[in-house]
Coordinates of C-alpha atoms in Angstrom, one line a residue:
X1 CA 0.0 0.0 0.0
X2 CA 1.2 3.5 -0.8
X3 CA 1.6 5.9 2.1
X4 CA 2.6 9.4 2.9
X5 CA 4.5 10.3 6.1
X6 CA 3.7 13.7 7.5
X7 CA 6.2 15.4 9.8
X8 CA 5.3 17.1 13.1
X9 CA 3.9 20.5 12.1
X10 CA 4.8 23.7 13.9
X11 CA 2.6 26.3 12.2
X12 CA 0.3 27.2 9.3
X13 CA 0.0 30.4 7.4
X14 CA -0.8 31.3 3.8
X15 CA -3.5 31.4 1.1
X16 CA -5.2 28.5 -0.8
X17 CA -7.3 28.8 -4.0
X18 CA -9.9 26.1 -3.6
X19 CA -10.9 23.6 -6.3
X20 CA -14.5 23.6 -7.5
X21 CA -17.3 22.2 -5.3
X22 CA -18.0 18.5 -6.0
X23 CA -21.7 18.9 -5.1
X24 CA -22.2 21.9 -7.4
X25 CA -20.0 20.4 -10.2
X26 CA -22.0 17.2 -10.6
X27 CA -25.3 19.0 -10.3
X28 CA -24.4 21.5 -12.9
X29 CA -23.1 18.8 -15.3
X30 CA -26.3 16.8 -15.1
X31 CA -28.6 19.8 -15.5
X32 CA -26.5 21.1 -18.4
X33 CA -26.9 17.7 -20.1
X34 CA -30.7 17.7 -19.5
X35 CA -31.1 21.4 -20.6
X36 CA -31.8 22.9 -24.0
X37 CA -28.8 24.6 -25.4
X38 CA -25.0 24.6 -24.8
X39 CA -23.6 25.4 -21.3
X40 CA -20.1 26.6 -20.7
X41 CA -19.1 25.3 -17.2
X42 CA -16.2 27.2 -15.7
X43 CA -14.0 26.3 -12.7
X44 CA -15.3 22.7 -12.7
X45 CA -13.7 20.4 -10.1
X46 CA -11.1 18.0 -11.5
X47 CA -11.5 14.8 -9.6
X48 CA -12.5 11.1 -9.8
X49 CA -16.1 11.8 -9.0
X50 CA -16.4 14.4 -11.7
X51 CA -14.7 12.1 -14.2
X52 CA -17.3 9.5 -13.5
X53 CA -20.1 11.9 -14.3
X54 CA -18.3 13.2 -17.5
X55 CA -17.7 9.6 -18.6
X56 CA -21.4 8.8 -18.0
X57 CA -22.6 11.8 -20.0
X58 CA -20.3 10.9 -22.9
X59 CA -21.6 7.3 -22.8
X60 CA -25.2 8.6 -23.0
X61 CA -24.4 10.6 -26.1
X62 CA -24.1 14.0 -24.6
X63 CA -21.7 16.5 -26.2
X64 CA -18.8 17.0 -23.8
X65 CA -15.9 19.2 -24.9
X66 CA -12.9 20.2 -22.8
X67 CA -12.1 23.9 -23.4
X68 CA -8.9 23.7 -21.4
X69 CA -8.1 24.1 -17.7
X70 CA -11.2 23.7 -15.6
X71 CA -13.6 24.8 -18.4
X72 CA -16.0 22.5 -20.3
X73 CA -18.8 22.9 -22.8
X74 CA -21.9 20.6 -22.4
X75 CA -24.3 20.4 -25.3
X76 CA -27.7 19.8 -23.7
X77 CA -30.1 17.1 -25.0
X78 CA -33.3 18.7 -23.9
X79 CA -34.2 15.9 -21.6
X80 CA -33.8 13.1 -24.1
X81 CA -30.4 11.3 -23.9
X82 CA -29.4 10.2 -27.5
X83 CA -28.2 6.7 -26.3
X84 CA -31.1 4.7 -25.0
X85 CA -29.2 1.6 -23.8
X86 CA -26.0 1.3 -22.0
X87 CA -24.1 0.3 -18.9
X88 CA -22.5 3.0 -16.7
X89 CA -19.7 2.5 -14.1
X90 CA -19.9 5.3 -11.5
X91 CA -17.2 4.2 -9.0
X92 CA -18.0 5.4 -5.5
X93 CA -19.5 8.7 -6.6
X94 CA -22.7 9.2 -4.8
X95 CA -23.2 12.7 -6.3
X96 CA -23.2 11.0 -9.7
X97 CA -24.9 7.7 -8.9
X98 CA -28.0 8.9 -7.1
X99 CA -29.0 11.8 -9.5
X100 CA -28.2 9.8 -12.6
X101 CA -30.4 6.9 -11.2
X102 CA -33.3 9.3 -11.0
X103 CA -32.8 11.0 -14.3
X104 CA -32.2 7.8 -16.3
X105 CA -35.2 6.0 -14.6
X106 CA -37.4 8.6 -16.2
X107 CA -35.5 9.1 -19.5
X108 CA -37.1 6.2 -21.4
X109 CA -34.1 4.0 -21.9
X110 CA -32.6 0.7 -20.7
X111 CA -29.6 1.2 -18.5
X112 CA -27.5 -0.7 -16.0
X113 CA -25.7 1.3 -13.2
X114 CA -22.8 -0.1 -11.3
X115 CA -20.0 1.1 -9.0
X116 CA -17.2 -0.1 -6.8
X117 CA -17.9 -2.6 -4.0
X118 CA -18.4 0.2 -1.4
X119 CA -21.0 1.9 -3.7
X120 CA -22.9 -1.4 -3.8
X121 CA -23.0 -1.2 0.0
X122 CA -24.5 2.3 0.2
X123 CA -28.3 2.3 0.4
X124 CA -30.4 3.5 -2.5
X125 CA -33.7 1.8 -1.6
X126 CA -35.5 5.0 -0.6
X127 CA -34.7 6.7 -3.9
X128 CA -35.8 3.6 -5.8
X129 CA -39.1 3.5 -3.8
X130 CA -39.8 7.1 -4.7
X131 CA -39.1 6.5 -8.4
X132 CA -41.4 3.5 -8.5
X133 CA -44.1 5.8 -7.1
X134 CA -43.7 7.9 -10.3
X135 CA -43.9 4.8 -12.5
X136 CA -40.2 3.9 -12.9
X137 CA -39.2 0.4 -13.6
X138 CA -36.1 -0.2 -11.4
X139 CA -34.8 -3.6 -10.4
X140 CA -31.9 -4.6 -8.1
X141 CA -29.1 -6.8 -9.6
X142 CA -27.7 -7.7 -6.2
X143 CA -29.1 -7.1 -2.7
X144 CA -32.5 -5.4 -2.4
X145 CA -32.1 -1.7 -1.6
X146 CA -28.6 -1.4 -2.9
X147 CA -26.8 -1.0 -6.3
X148 CA -26.2 -2.3 -8.9
X149 CA -29.4 -1.3 -10.7
X150 CA -31.2 -2.1 -13.9
X151 CA -33.5 0.7 -15.2
X152 CA -36.1 0.2 -17.9
X153 CA -38.5 2.7 -19.6
X154 CA -41.0 4.2 -17.1
X155 CA -44.7 4.4 -17.3
X156 CA -45.2 7.8 -15.9
X157 CA -48.1 8.2 -13.5
X158 CA -49.8 11.6 -13.7
X159 CA -50.4 14.0 -10.8
X160 CA -48.9 11.8 -8.2
X161 CA -47.4 12.7 -4.8
X162 CA -44.1 10.9 -4.1
X163 CA -43.0 10.2 -0.6
X164 CA -39.3 9.8 0.3
X165 CA -37.5 9.4 3.6
X166 CA -35.3 12.3 4.5
X167 CA -33.3 10.9 7.3
X168 CA -30.8 8.7 5.4
X169 CA -29.3 10.8 2.6
X170 CA -30.3 14.1 1.1
X171 CA -29.1 12.8 -2.2
X172 CA -32.3 10.8 -2.6
X173 CA -34.4 14.0 -2.5
X174 CA -31.9 15.8 -4.7
X175 CA -32.1 13.0 -7.3
X176 CA -35.9 13.1 -7.3
X177 CA -36.2 16.9 -7.6
X178 CA -33.7 17.1 -10.4
X179 CA -35.5 14.4 -12.4
X180 CA -39.1 15.6 -11.9
X181 CA -39.2 18.0 -14.9
X182 CA -38.6 14.9 -17.1
X183 CA -42.1 13.7 -16.2
X184 CA -43.7 16.6 -18.0
X185 CA -46.4 16.7 -15.3
X186 CA -46.9 18.5 -12.0
X187 CA -45.2 16.4 -9.4
X188 CA -44.8 16.7 -5.7
X189 CA -42.3 15.2 -3.3
X190 CA -43.2 14.9 0.4
X191 CA -40.4 14.2 2.8
X192 CA -41.2 11.6 5.4
X193 CA -39.5 12.2 8.8
X194 CA -36.8 14.8 9.4
X195 CA -34.8 16.0 6.4
X196 CA -31.0 15.8 7.1
X197 CA -28.3 17.8 5.3
X198 CA -30.7 20.6 4.4
X199 CA -28.0 22.9 3.0
X200 CA -27.4 20.3 0.2
X201 CA -31.0 20.6 -0.8
X202 CA -30.5 24.4 -1.0
X203 CA -27.7 23.8 -3.4
X204 CA -30.0 21.6 -5.5
X205 CA -32.8 24.2 -5.6
X206 CA -30.5 27.0 -6.4
X207 CA -28.9 25.1 -9.2
X208 CA -32.2 24.0 -10.7
X209 CA -33.3 27.7 -10.6
X210 CA -30.2 28.7 -12.4
X211 CA -31.3 26.4 -15.2
X212 CA -34.9 27.8 -15.3
X213 CA -36.8 25.4 -13.0
X214 CA -38.2 27.0 -9.8
X215 CA -39.4 24.5 -7.2
X216 CA -42.4 25.5 -5.1
X217 CA -41.8 24.5 -1.5
X218 CA -43.7 24.2 1.8
X219 CA -40.9 24.4 4.3
X220 CA -38.7 21.3 4.2
X221 CA -41.6 18.8 3.9
X222 CA -43.2 19.4 0.5
X223 CA -41.6 20.3 -2.9
X224 CA -43.6 20.7 -6.2
X225 CA -42.4 21.0 -9.8
X226 CA -45.0 22.5 -12.1
X227 CA -46.1 20.8 -15.4
X228 CA -44.2 21.9 -18.4
X229 CA -41.0 22.8 -16.4
X230 CA -37.9 22.4 -18.5
X231 CA -34.3 23.1 -18.1
X232 CA -32.7 25.8 -20.3
X233 CA -29.1 26.6 -20.4
X234 CA -28.1 29.9 -18.7
X235 CA -25.1 30.1 -21.1
X236 CA -22.2 30.2 -18.6
X237 CA -22.0 28.8 -15.1
X238 CA -19.2 29.4 -12.6
X239 CA -18.6 26.6 -10.0
X240 CA -17.9 27.9 -6.5
X241 CA -14.9 26.6 -4.6
X242 CA -15.6 23.6 -2.5
X243 CA -16.7 24.6 1.0
X244 CA -16.1 21.2 2.5
X245 CA -12.5 21.4 1.3
X246 CA -12.2 24.8 2.8
X247 CA -12.8 23.3 6.2
X248 CA -9.3 21.6 6.3
X249 CA -7.5 24.8 5.7
X250 CA -9.6 26.9 8.0
X251 CA -8.9 24.3 10.7
X252 CA -5.2 24.5 9.9
X253 CA -5.3 28.2 10.7
X254 CA -7.3 27.7 13.9
X255 CA -4.8 25.0 15.1
X256 CA -1.5 26.2 13.6
X257 CA -1.7 30.0 14.3
X258 CA -2.6 31.3 10.9
X259 CA -4.0 33.2 9.3
X260 CA -4.9 30.7 6.6
X261 CA -7.1 32.2 3.9
X262 CA -9.2 30.2 1.4
X263 CA -10.4 31.8 -1.8
X264 CA -13.3 30.7 -4.0
X265 CA -16.0 30.5 -1.4
X266 CA -17.2 32.9 1.3
X267 CA -20.2 34.8 2.7
X268 CA -22.2 34.7 -0.6
X269 CA -21.8 30.9 -1.1
X270 CA -24.9 28.7 -1.7
X271 CA -23.1 25.8 0.1
X272 CA -24.1 25.0 3.7
X273 CA -20.6 23.9 4.6
X274 CA -19.5 27.5 4.8
X275 CA -21.2 27.4 8.3
X276 CA -18.2 25.3 9.3
X277 CA -16.6 28.6 10.0
X278 CA -19.3 29.3 12.6
X279 CA -18.5 26.0 14.3
X280 CA -14.8 26.9 14.4
X281 CA -15.7 30.3 15.9
X282 CA -17.6 28.5 18.6
X283 CA -14.4 26.6 19.4
X284 CA -12.7 30.0 19.8
X285 CA -11.1 30.5 16.3
X286 CA -10.8 34.0 14.9
X287 CA -12.8 34.1 11.7
X288 CA -12.8 36.7 8.9
X289 CA -15.1 36.4 5.9
X290 CA -15.7 38.2 2.6
X291 CA -18.0 37.5 -0.3
X292 CA -15.6 35.0 -1.9
X293 CA -13.1 34.2 0.8
X294 CA -12.7 33.1 4.4
X295 CA -9.7 33.1 6.8
X296 CA -9.0 31.6 10.3
X297 CA -6.5 32.3 13.0
X298 CA -5.8 30.4 16.2
X299 CA -7.2 32.0 19.4
X300 CA -4.7 33.3 21.8
X301 CA -5.9 31.1 24.6
X302 CA -6.3 27.9 22.5
X303 CA -9.4 26.1 21.1
X304 CA -12.1 24.9 23.4
X305 CA -14.4 21.9 23.1
X306 CA -18.0 22.2 21.8
X307 CA -21.2 20.2 21.8
X308 CA -22.8 20.6 18.4
X309 CA -25.7 19.4 16.2
X310 CA -23.9 18.9 12.9
X311 CA -26.8 17.9 10.7
X312 CA -26.3 21.0 8.6
X313 CA -22.6 20.4 7.9
X314 CA -22.3 16.6 7.7
X315 CA -19.1 16.5 5.6
X316 CA -17.3 19.4 7.2
X317 CA -18.2 18.1 10.6
X318 CA -15.6 15.4 10.1
X319 CA -12.9 18.1 10.3
X320 CA -14.3 19.1 13.7
X321 CA -13.5 15.6 15.0
X322 CA -9.8 15.9 14.3
X323 CA -9.7 19.6 15.3
X324 CA -11.1 18.4 18.7
X325 CA -7.7 16.8 19.3
X326 CA -6.4 20.3 20.0
X327 CA -9.3 21.7 22.0
X328 CA -9.6 21.9 25.8
X329 CA -12.3 19.5 27.0
X330 CA -14.5 16.9 25.3
X331 CA -16.1 17.6 22.0
X332 CA -19.4 16.0 21.0
X333 CA -20.7 16.0 17.5
X334 CA -24.4 15.0 17.2
X335 CA -26.9 14.2 14.5
X336 CA -24.4 12.7 12.2
X337 CA -26.1 9.3 11.3
X338 CA -25.5 10.0 7.6
X339 CA -21.8 9.4 8.2
X340 CA -22.5 5.7 8.4
X341 CA -23.7 5.5 4.8
X342 CA -21.0 7.6 3.1
X343 CA -17.8 6.4 1.3
X344 CA -17.2 4.3 4.5
X345 CA -18.9 4.1 7.9
X346 CA -17.3 7.3 8.9
X347 CA -18.3 7.2 12.6
X348 CA -16.7 3.8 13.0
X349 CA -13.6 4.7 10.9
X350 CA -13.1 8.0 12.7
X351 CA -13.4 6.4 16.1
X352 CA -10.9 3.7 15.2
X353 CA -8.2 6.0 13.8
X354 CA -8.6 8.6 16.6
X355 CA -8.0 5.8 19.1
X356 CA -4.8 4.9 17.3
X357 CA -3.5 8.4 18.0
X358 CA -4.3 8.0 21.7
X359 CA -7.6 10.1 21.9
X360 CA -10.5 9.0 24.1
X361 CA -13.5 8.3 21.8
X362 CA -17.1 7.3 22.4
X363 CA -19.3 6.6 19.5
X364 CA -23.1 6.0 19.1
X365 CA -25.5 5.5 16.3
X366 CA -25.5 9.2 15.4
X367 CA -22.8 10.9 17.5
X368 CA -19.1 10.8 18.3
X369 CA -17.4 12.2 21.4
X370 CA -13.7 13.0 21.3
X371 CA -11.4 13.7 24.3
X372 CA -7.9 14.9 23.5
X373 CA -4.8 13.3 24.9
X374 CA -1.0 13.3 24.2
X375 CA -0.9 12.0 20.6
X376 CA 1.1 9.0 19.5
X377 CA 2.7 8.4 16.1
X378 CA 0.4 6.1 14.1
X379 CA -0.4 4.8 10.6
X380 CA -3.8 6.1 9.7
X381 CA -6.0 3.9 7.5
X382 CA -8.2 5.9 5.1
X383 CA -10.8 3.3 3.9
X384 CA -10.7 4.6 0.3
X385 CA -12.4 7.8 1.8
X386 CA -11.0 11.1 0.7
X387 CA -12.3 13.0 3.7
X388 CA -10.6 10.5 6.2
X389 CA -7.2 11.3 4.6
X390 CA -7.7 15.0 4.6
X391 CA -9.2 15.3 8.1
X392 CA -6.4 13.3 9.7
X393 CA -3.7 15.4 8.1
X394 CA -4.6 17.9 10.9
X395 CA -3.3 15.5 13.5
X396 CA 0.2 16.2 12.3
X397 CA 0.2 19.3 14.6
X398 CA 0.3 16.8 17.5
X399 CA 2.6 14.0 16.2
X400 CA 4.3 12.7 13.1
X401 CA 1.9 10.3 11.3
X402 CA 1.6 8.0 8.3
X403 CA -1.4 8.4 6.0
X404 CA -2.1 5.1 4.1
X405 CA -3.5 5.3 0.6
X406 CA -3.1 9.1 0.4
X407 CA -4.2 9.2 -3.3
X408 CA -7.8 8.5 -2.3
X409 CA -8.0 12.3 -2.1
X410 CA -8.3 12.3 -5.9
X411 CA -12.0 11.8 -5.4
X412 CA -12.4 15.5 -4.7
X413 CA -9.0 17.2 -4.2
X414 CA -6.2 15.5 -6.2
X415 CA -3.4 17.9 -5.1
X416 CA -4.6 18.3 -1.5
X417 CA -1.3 17.3 0.1
X418 CA 0.7 19.7 -2.1
X419 CA -1.6 22.6 -1.1
X420 CA -1.4 21.4 2.5
X421 CA 2.4 21.5 2.4
X422 CA 2.4 25.0 0.9
X423 CA 0.7 26.5 4.0
X424 CA 2.3 24.5 6.8
X425 CA 5.8 24.5 8.4
X426 CA 7.2 21.3 9.7
X427 CA 9.7 20.7 12.5
X428 CA 13.1 21.0 10.8
X429 CA 15.6 18.2 10.3
X430 CA 19.3 18.3 10.2
X431 CA 20.6 15.1 8.6
X432 CA 24.2 13.9 9.1
X433 CA 25.7 10.9 7.3
X434 CA 29.1 9.6 6.7
X435 CA 31.3 6.4 7.0
X436 CA 31.7 4.5 10.2
X437 CA 33.8 6.3 12.9
X438 CA 33.7 9.6 11.1
X439 CA 32.4 11.3 14.2
X440 CA 28.8 11.8 12.9
X441 CA 27.2 10.4 16.1
X442 CA 29.2 12.6 18.5
X443 CA 28.8 15.7 16.3
X444 CA 25.0 15.1 15.8
X445 CA 24.4 14.6 19.5
X446 CA 26.2 17.8 20.5
X447 CA 24.5 19.8 17.7
X448 CA 21.1 18.5 18.9
X449 CA 21.9 19.5 22.5
X450 CA 23.0 23.0 21.6
X451 CA 19.9 23.6 19.4
X452 CA 17.5 21.9 21.9
X453 CA 16.5 19.4 19.2
X454 CA 15.7 15.7 19.5
X455 CA 18.5 13.3 18.6
X456 CA 18.2 10.2 16.5
X457 CA 21.1 7.7 16.0
X458 CA 19.6 5.7 13.1
X459 CA 22.5 3.4 13.1
X460 CA 21.6 2.5 16.7
X461 CA 18.2 1.3 15.5
X462 CA 19.9 -1.1 13.2
X463 CA 22.3 -2.2 16.0
X464 CA 19.3 -2.5 18.3
X465 CA 17.5 -4.7 15.7
X466 CA 20.6 -6.9 15.4
X467 CA 20.8 -7.2 19.2
X468 CA 17.1 -8.0 19.6
X469 CA 17.3 -10.6 16.8
X470 CA 20.3 -12.2 18.4
X471 CA 18.6 -12.4 21.7
X472 CA 15.5 -13.9 20.0
X473 CA 17.7 -16.5 18.3
X474 CA 16.9 -15.1 14.8
X475 CA 19.5 -15.3 12.1
X476 CA 20.5 -11.9 10.8
X477 CA 19.9 -13.1 7.2
X478 CA 16.3 -14.1 7.9
X479 CA 14.7 -10.9 6.4
X480 CA 11.1 -11.6 7.3
X481 CA 11.7 -12.4 11.0
X482 CA 14.3 -9.6 11.5
X483 CA 11.8 -7.1 9.9
X484 CA 9.1 -8.3 12.3
X485 CA 11.4 -7.7 15.3
X486 CA 12.3 -4.2 13.9
X487 CA 8.6 -3.2 13.7
X488 CA 8.1 -4.0 17.5
X489 CA 11.3 -2.5 18.9
X490 CA 10.7 -0.9 22.3
X491 CA 13.4 1.8 22.2
X492 CA 14.0 4.9 24.3
X493 CA 16.9 7.3 23.7
X494 CA 18.2 9.3 26.6
X495 CA 21.1 11.7 26.9
X496 CA 23.3 9.1 28.4
X497 CA 22.1 5.8 27.2
X498 CA 19.7 3.8 25.0
X499 CA 17.1 1.4 26.5
X500 CA 15.8 -1.7 24.7
X501 CA 12.8 -3.3 26.4
X502 CA 13.5 -1.2 29.5
X503 CA 17.1 -2.2 29.8
X504 CA 20.2 0.0 29.1
X505 CA 22.1 -1.4 26.0
X506 CA 24.3 1.5 25.0
X507 CA 27.5 -0.6 25.4
X508 CA 26.1 -3.9 24.2
X509 CA 25.2 -2.5 20.8
X510 CA 28.7 -1.1 20.3
X511 CA 30.6 -4.4 20.2
X512 CA 32.2 -5.3 16.9
X513 CA 29.9 -8.4 16.6
X514 CA 26.8 -6.3 16.9
X515 CA 28.3 -3.7 14.5
X516 CA 28.8 -6.4 11.9
X517 CA 25.2 -7.6 12.5
X518 CA 23.9 -4.1 12.1
X519 CA 25.6 -3.8 8.8
X520 CA 24.0 -7.1 7.7
X521 CA 20.4 -6.3 8.8
X522 CA 20.6 -2.8 7.4
X523 CA 21.1 -4.3 3.9
X524 CA 17.7 -6.1 4.1
X525 CA 15.0 -4.1 2.3
X526 CA 12.2 -5.3 4.6
X527 CA 14.1 -4.2 7.7
X528 CA 14.7 -0.8 6.2
X529 CA 11.0 -0.5 5.4
X530 CA 10.0 -1.5 8.9
X531 CA 12.3 1.1 10.5
X532 CA 11.5 3.9 8.1
X533 CA 8.4 5.3 9.9
X534 CA 10.0 4.5 13.3
X535 CA 12.8 6.9 12.3
X536 CA 10.5 9.6 11.0
X537 CA 8.5 9.5 14.2
X538 CA 11.5 11.0 16.0
X539 CA 10.9 14.3 14.0
X540 CA 9.0 16.2 16.6
X541 CA 9.0 19.8 17.7
X542 CA 11.1 21.9 17.9
X543 CA 13.3 19.8 15.5
X544 CA 15.6 16.8 15.0
X545 CA 19.2 16.1 14.4
X546 CA 19.5 12.6 12.9
X547 CA 22.6 10.7 11.9
X548 CA 23.0 7.6 9.9
X549 CA 22.7 6.0 6.5
X550 CA 20.0 7.3 4.1
X551 CA 19.2 10.0 6.6
X552 CA 19.2 12.8 4.0
X553 CA 18.1 10.7 1.0
X554 CA 15.4 8.3 2.0
X555 CA 14.4 9.0 5.6
X556 CA 14.3 12.8 5.5
X557 CA 14.8 13.9 1.8
X558 CA 13.4 17.4 2.7
X559 CA 15.9 18.0 5.5
X560 CA 16.8 21.7 6.0
X561 CA 20.5 20.8 6.2
X562 CA 22.3 17.7 5.0
X563 CA 25.9 17.1 6.1
X564 CA 28.3 14.4 5.0
X565 CA 31.1 13.9 7.5
X566 CA 34.2 12.0 6.4
X567 CA 37.8 11.4 7.6
X568 CA 40.7 9.3 6.5
X569 CA 40.4 5.6 7.4
X570 CA 43.5 5.9 9.6
X571 CA 42.0 8.8 11.6
X572 CA 38.8 6.9 12.0
X573 CA 40.6 3.8 13.2
X574 CA 42.5 5.7 15.8
X575 CA 39.2 7.3 17.1
X576 CA 37.5 3.9 17.3
X577 CA 40.6 2.4 19.1
X578 CA 40.5 5.2 21.7
X579 CA 36.7 4.8 22.2
X580 CA 37.0 1.0 22.8
X581 CA 40.0 1.4 25.2
X582 CA 38.2 4.1 27.2
X583 CA 35.2 1.8 27.6
X584 CA 37.4 -1.1 28.8
X585 CA 37.3 -3.2 25.7
X586 CA 40.4 -4.8 24.2
X587 CA 41.3 -3.5 20.7
X588 CA 43.9 -3.9 17.9
X589 CA 44.6 -0.8 15.8
X590 CA 45.7 -2.6 12.6
X591 CA 42.6 -4.9 12.8
X592 CA 40.3 -1.9 13.3
X593 CA 41.9 -0.2 10.3
X594 CA 41.4 -3.2 8.1
X595 CA 37.8 -3.7 9.3
X596 CA 37.0 0.0 8.5
X597 CA 38.5 -0.3 5.0
X598 CA 36.6 -3.4 4.3
X599 CA 33.3 -1.9 5.7
X600 CA 33.8 1.2 3.6
X601 CA 34.2 -0.9 0.5
X602 CA 31.2 -3.1 1.4
X603 CA 29.0 -0.2 2.3
X604 CA 29.8 1.9 -0.8
X605 CA 29.1 -1.1 -3.2
X606 CA 25.9 -2.6 -1.8
X607 CA 22.8 -2.2 -3.9
X608 CA 20.6 -1.1 -1.0
X609 CA 21.4 2.2 0.7
X610 CA 25.0 2.5 -0.5
X611 CA 27.3 4.9 1.4
X612 CA 27.5 8.1 -0.6
X613 CA 27.3 11.9 -0.3
X614 CA 24.0 13.3 -1.5
X615 CA 24.2 16.0 -4.2
X616 CA 22.7 18.6 -1.9
X617 CA 24.8 17.6 1.2
X618 CA 27.6 19.8 2.5
X619 CA 30.9 17.9 2.9
X620 CA 32.9 18.2 6.1
X621 CA 36.3 16.4 6.3
X622 CA 37.1 16.0 10.0
X623 CA 40.5 14.3 9.6
X624 CA 42.3 17.3 11.0
X625 CA 39.4 18.8 13.0
X626 CA 38.6 18.5 16.7
X627 CA 35.1 17.5 17.7
X628 CA 34.5 21.1 18.9
X629 CA 35.6 22.5 15.5
X630 CA 33.4 20.0 13.6
X631 CA 30.4 20.8 15.9
X632 CA 30.9 24.6 15.4
X633 CA 31.0 24.2 11.7
X634 CA 27.8 22.2 11.6
X635 CA 26.1 24.7 14.0
X636 CA 27.0 27.6 11.7
X637 CA 25.5 25.8 8.7
X638 CA 22.5 24.9 10.8
X639 CA 21.7 28.4 11.8
X640 CA 22.0 29.5 8.2
X641 CA 19.6 26.8 7.1
X642 CA 17.1 27.5 9.9
X643 CA 16.7 31.2 9.2

């Protein structure tokens, strides 16, 4: 599985131009296809869900022309799709699947609609029941109440009243409303029970009106489309920035200092998720807003917990769950039952991943309660759910973390993590590498002490792995078993020693036997993979000085400063000889020199992680330098790099 490791973040500040709204984009595309005339759609979201809708419209014979950038021209078919028979694959795009189901059920054709496995687990029975009340012929090809579906030409019933549940997904009502003009008759939809996610219905009504169909409404319970209603192209439609996506960046500002400003959506938006800003304000964030922009700053006294009904912001409310990790007190998010029928069961998924980080979590059928705690590094699973990946990126303000399957953000925000990096500042890393006995460990430890940074001896991790494997009776060449041991190492670094499983082992890992073992296990790809995230987890505030192989190339390629320490083999042998004698070990200088020469040759020639100076690393030859001189040189470079 692909992953993305996020460093511990220190602050957030900057401006982000938002991609187009997914909800508006797919509504506009479908109505443009159903309308009379050509529609130019500007600022359309570029994402997987929108691709599924565009592909479906092309399959149905609709004229779709890319004008460049985020601009498209849709040639409307006046309510009659040219292609009357076909099979559509709609992935996991609910904003495409539900409205297309309704439109195609009343379009007089024979169609099969399918999606990914998760889409086939998301309920659609209430929408199908409503369509059948209009005379639609819809059958299930799998489990009743769920996709895939087979749609056949409808026998439209005149003057009927359609009833649909409103407490599962607002997309059912959206689909029905958008399809009603295709009946040619006056048709009414009555909502049974409480309607959730009302702001999304506002988007639907506003978009329909933009295309010439005004829905008569009686509150949130009754909606009527008059006979003869038809969609007409407005010519050009601009898609607002995505308000749900704005939530992540506003939260960054509220947690990381700010200000972080989002452009493309603001006070004049038709999207309900702009009210996420109000929720952040209740948590104490300082919010500013203009007609087409919003900005957030952290409160001087820190965020505070809230108890909120989130029915009106179901998608953006997920961001509150991870923002709660940085608030004082326990946050409760209520009326979020719709989370359970989204791309994944978001309540269960959110609870599971928050617990991995160390938070206290209580979940119910329609609520989640989050109590912050000191956060632990963790690998976050994303469940093929774009919002899980984006929400949990915020947790990097508390700990380094790994996001599994980060490309799932392509559903709505393909370059999210690039935008995220552009407005955040990570804890800096100084990476020091070099051949054995070049002094890199001593120099790195002293530089870390002067700067007040954490210190990581990555070579020690390989030595610790070798020692742990030896104690477990595992051969150093047994890649799978050694990797399993590496994943579970219980290691604590202190100023004076290193503890393994609670026992000091600083001297034990420095023997020549364990040094040779470390060199062997470090050449095993599975072991290096197992220790990669362990090493990155040491990168915490205010910063890290790390020494060891691959430190500036693989482990921390974005390190602020990379230093390659070297010295002649003779000088390094003398240093190693003095170290061993001072610790009470017997040593032979010629043997040490030969061993270092052989190790240099072996380390520089191996296929995995060879010893080499990176192109962007600064070279420091310490042959004729004292430790103090080497430390001072690295400190001077460090201060330049950290400015």
